[in-house]
mmCIF file of C-alpha atoms in Angstrom:
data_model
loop_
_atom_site.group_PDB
_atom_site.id
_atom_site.type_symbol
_atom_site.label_atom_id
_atom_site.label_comp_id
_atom_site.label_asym_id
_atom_site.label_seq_id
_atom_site.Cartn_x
_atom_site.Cartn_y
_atom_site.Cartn_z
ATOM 1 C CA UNK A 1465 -126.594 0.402 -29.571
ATOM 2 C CA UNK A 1466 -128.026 0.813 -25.884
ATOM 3 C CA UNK A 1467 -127.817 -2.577 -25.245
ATOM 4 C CA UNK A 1468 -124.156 -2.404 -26.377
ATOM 5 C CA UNK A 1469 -123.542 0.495 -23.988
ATOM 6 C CA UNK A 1470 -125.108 -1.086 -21.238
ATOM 7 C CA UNK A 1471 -122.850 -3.972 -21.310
ATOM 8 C CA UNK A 1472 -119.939 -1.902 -21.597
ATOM 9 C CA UNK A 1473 -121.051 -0.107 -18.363
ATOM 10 C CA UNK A 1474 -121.642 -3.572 -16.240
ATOM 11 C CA UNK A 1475 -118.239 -4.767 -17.613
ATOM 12 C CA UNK A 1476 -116.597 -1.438 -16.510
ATOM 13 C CA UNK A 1477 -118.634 -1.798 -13.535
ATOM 14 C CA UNK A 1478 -117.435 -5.140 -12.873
ATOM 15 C CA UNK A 1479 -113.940 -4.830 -13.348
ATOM 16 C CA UNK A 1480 -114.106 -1.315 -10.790
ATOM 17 C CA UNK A 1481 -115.270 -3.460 -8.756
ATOM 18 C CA UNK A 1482 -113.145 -6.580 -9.146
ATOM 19 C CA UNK A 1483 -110.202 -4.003 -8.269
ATOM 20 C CA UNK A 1484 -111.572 -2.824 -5.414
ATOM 21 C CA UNK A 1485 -111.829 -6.025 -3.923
ATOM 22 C CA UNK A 1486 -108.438 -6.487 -4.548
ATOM 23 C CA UNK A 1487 -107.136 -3.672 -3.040
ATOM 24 C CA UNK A 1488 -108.734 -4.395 -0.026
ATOM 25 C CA UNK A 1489 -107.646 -8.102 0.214
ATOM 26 C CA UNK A 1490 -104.047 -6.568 -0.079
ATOM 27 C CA UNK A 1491 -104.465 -4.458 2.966
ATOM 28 C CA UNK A 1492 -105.410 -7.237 5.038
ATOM 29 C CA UNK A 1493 -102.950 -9.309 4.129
ATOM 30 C CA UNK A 1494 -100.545 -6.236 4.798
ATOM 31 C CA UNK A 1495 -102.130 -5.570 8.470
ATOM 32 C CA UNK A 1496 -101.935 -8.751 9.504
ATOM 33 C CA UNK A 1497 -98.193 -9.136 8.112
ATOM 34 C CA UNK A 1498 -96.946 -5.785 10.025
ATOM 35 C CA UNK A 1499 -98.123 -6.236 12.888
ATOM 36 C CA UNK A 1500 -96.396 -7.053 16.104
ATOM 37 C CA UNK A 1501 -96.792 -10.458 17.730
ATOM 38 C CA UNK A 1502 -96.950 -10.716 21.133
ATOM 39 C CA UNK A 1503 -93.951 -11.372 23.474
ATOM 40 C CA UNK A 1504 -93.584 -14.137 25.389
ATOM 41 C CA UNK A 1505 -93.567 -13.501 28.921
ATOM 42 C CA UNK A 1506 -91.693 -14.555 31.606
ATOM 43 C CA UNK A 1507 -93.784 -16.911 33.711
ATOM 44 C CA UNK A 1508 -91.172 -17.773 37.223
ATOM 45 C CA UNK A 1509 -90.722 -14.222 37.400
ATOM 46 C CA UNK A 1510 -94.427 -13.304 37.251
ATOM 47 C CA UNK A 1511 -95.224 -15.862 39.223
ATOM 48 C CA UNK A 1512 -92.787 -15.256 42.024
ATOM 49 C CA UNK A 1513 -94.313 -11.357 42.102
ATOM 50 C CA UNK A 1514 -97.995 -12.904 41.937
ATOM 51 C CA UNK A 1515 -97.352 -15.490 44.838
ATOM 52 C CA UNK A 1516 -94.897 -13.499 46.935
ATOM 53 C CA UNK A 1517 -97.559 -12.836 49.634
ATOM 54 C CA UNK A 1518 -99.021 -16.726 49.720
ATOM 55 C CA UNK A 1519 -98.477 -18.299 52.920
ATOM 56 C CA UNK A 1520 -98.466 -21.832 50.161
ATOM 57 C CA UNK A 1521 -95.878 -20.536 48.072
ATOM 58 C CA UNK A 1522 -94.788 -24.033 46.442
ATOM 59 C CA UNK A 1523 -98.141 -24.470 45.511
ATOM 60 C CA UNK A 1524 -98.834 -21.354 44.337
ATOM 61 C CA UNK A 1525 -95.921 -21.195 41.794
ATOM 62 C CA UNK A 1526 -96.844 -24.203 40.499
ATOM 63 C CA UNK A 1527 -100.601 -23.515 39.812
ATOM 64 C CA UNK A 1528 -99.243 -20.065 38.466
ATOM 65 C CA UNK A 1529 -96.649 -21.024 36.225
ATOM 66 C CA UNK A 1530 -99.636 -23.997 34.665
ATOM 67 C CA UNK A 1531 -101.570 -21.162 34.085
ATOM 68 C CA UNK A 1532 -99.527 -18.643 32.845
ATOM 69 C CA UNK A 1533 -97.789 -21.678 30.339
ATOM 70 C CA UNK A 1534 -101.475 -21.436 28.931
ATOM 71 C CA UNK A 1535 -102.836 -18.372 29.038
ATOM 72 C CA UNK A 1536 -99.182 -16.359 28.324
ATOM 73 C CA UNK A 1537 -100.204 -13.895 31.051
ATOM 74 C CA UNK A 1538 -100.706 -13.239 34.401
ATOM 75 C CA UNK A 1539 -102.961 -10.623 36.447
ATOM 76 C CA UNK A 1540 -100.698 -7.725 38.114
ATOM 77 C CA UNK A 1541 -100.274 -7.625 42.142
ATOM 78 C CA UNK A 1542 -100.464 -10.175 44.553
ATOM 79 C CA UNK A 1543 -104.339 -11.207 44.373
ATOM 80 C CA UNK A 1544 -106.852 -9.584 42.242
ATOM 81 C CA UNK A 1545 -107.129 -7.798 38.738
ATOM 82 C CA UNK A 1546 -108.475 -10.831 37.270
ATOM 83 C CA UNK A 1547 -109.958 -8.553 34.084
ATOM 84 C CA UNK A 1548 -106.747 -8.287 33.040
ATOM 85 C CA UNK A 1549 -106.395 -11.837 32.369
ATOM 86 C CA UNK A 1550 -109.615 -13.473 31.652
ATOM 87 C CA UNK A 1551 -107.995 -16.588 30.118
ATOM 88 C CA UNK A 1552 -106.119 -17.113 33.811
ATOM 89 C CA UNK A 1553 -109.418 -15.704 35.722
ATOM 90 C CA UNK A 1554 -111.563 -18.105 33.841
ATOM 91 C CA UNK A 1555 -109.383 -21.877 34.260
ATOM 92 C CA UNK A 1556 -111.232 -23.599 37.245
ATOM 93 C CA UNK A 1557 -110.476 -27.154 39.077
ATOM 94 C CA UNK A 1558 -112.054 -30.158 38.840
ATOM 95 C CA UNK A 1559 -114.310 -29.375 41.981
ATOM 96 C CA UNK A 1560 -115.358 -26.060 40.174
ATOM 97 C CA UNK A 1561 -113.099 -23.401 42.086
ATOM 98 C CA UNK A 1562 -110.318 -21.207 41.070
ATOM 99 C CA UNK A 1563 -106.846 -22.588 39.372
ATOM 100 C CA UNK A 1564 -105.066 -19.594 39.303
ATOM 101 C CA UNK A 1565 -104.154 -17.809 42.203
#
């Protein structure tokens, strides 16, 4: 008769549990499926605000708009604010230096 109740209790235990587990699976799947992706952003015109100030402004359009193609963002102002963007801050040449203006 314990042993009988026992195993009722894991089952019930189980099965409280198995539901649980559910439940929460559901809500992640629901988080991720409501929430917003991000925008794409508008690289020329980002890029003509970032390099405004360059006295290389060819140049720096060009390595802009590579970088912001990639990284779908690009630092605020005209030099700078790199820890806004560490995906732009971090791309670097083949000699080691900066891409991004």
């Amino acid at each position: 008769m314990a042993a009988t109740k026992g195993l009722v209790f894991a089952m019930l235990l189980i099965a409280f549990a198995f539901v649980l587990l559910m439940e929460s699976a559901q809500m992640v799947i629901t988080t991720q499926v409501d929430s917003p992706l991000p925008g794409e952003i508008d690289c020329g015109e980002s890029c003509d605000a970032r390099c405004q100030l360059s006295s290389r402004q060819k140049i720096c359009k060009r390595a802009c708009g590579t970088c912001c193609a990639r990284c779908q963002c690009v630092p605020p102002g005209t030099s700078g604010n790199y820890d806004v963007c560490p995906c732009y801050a971090n791309m670097t040449t083949h000699g080691g230096r900066h891409k991004c203006p």
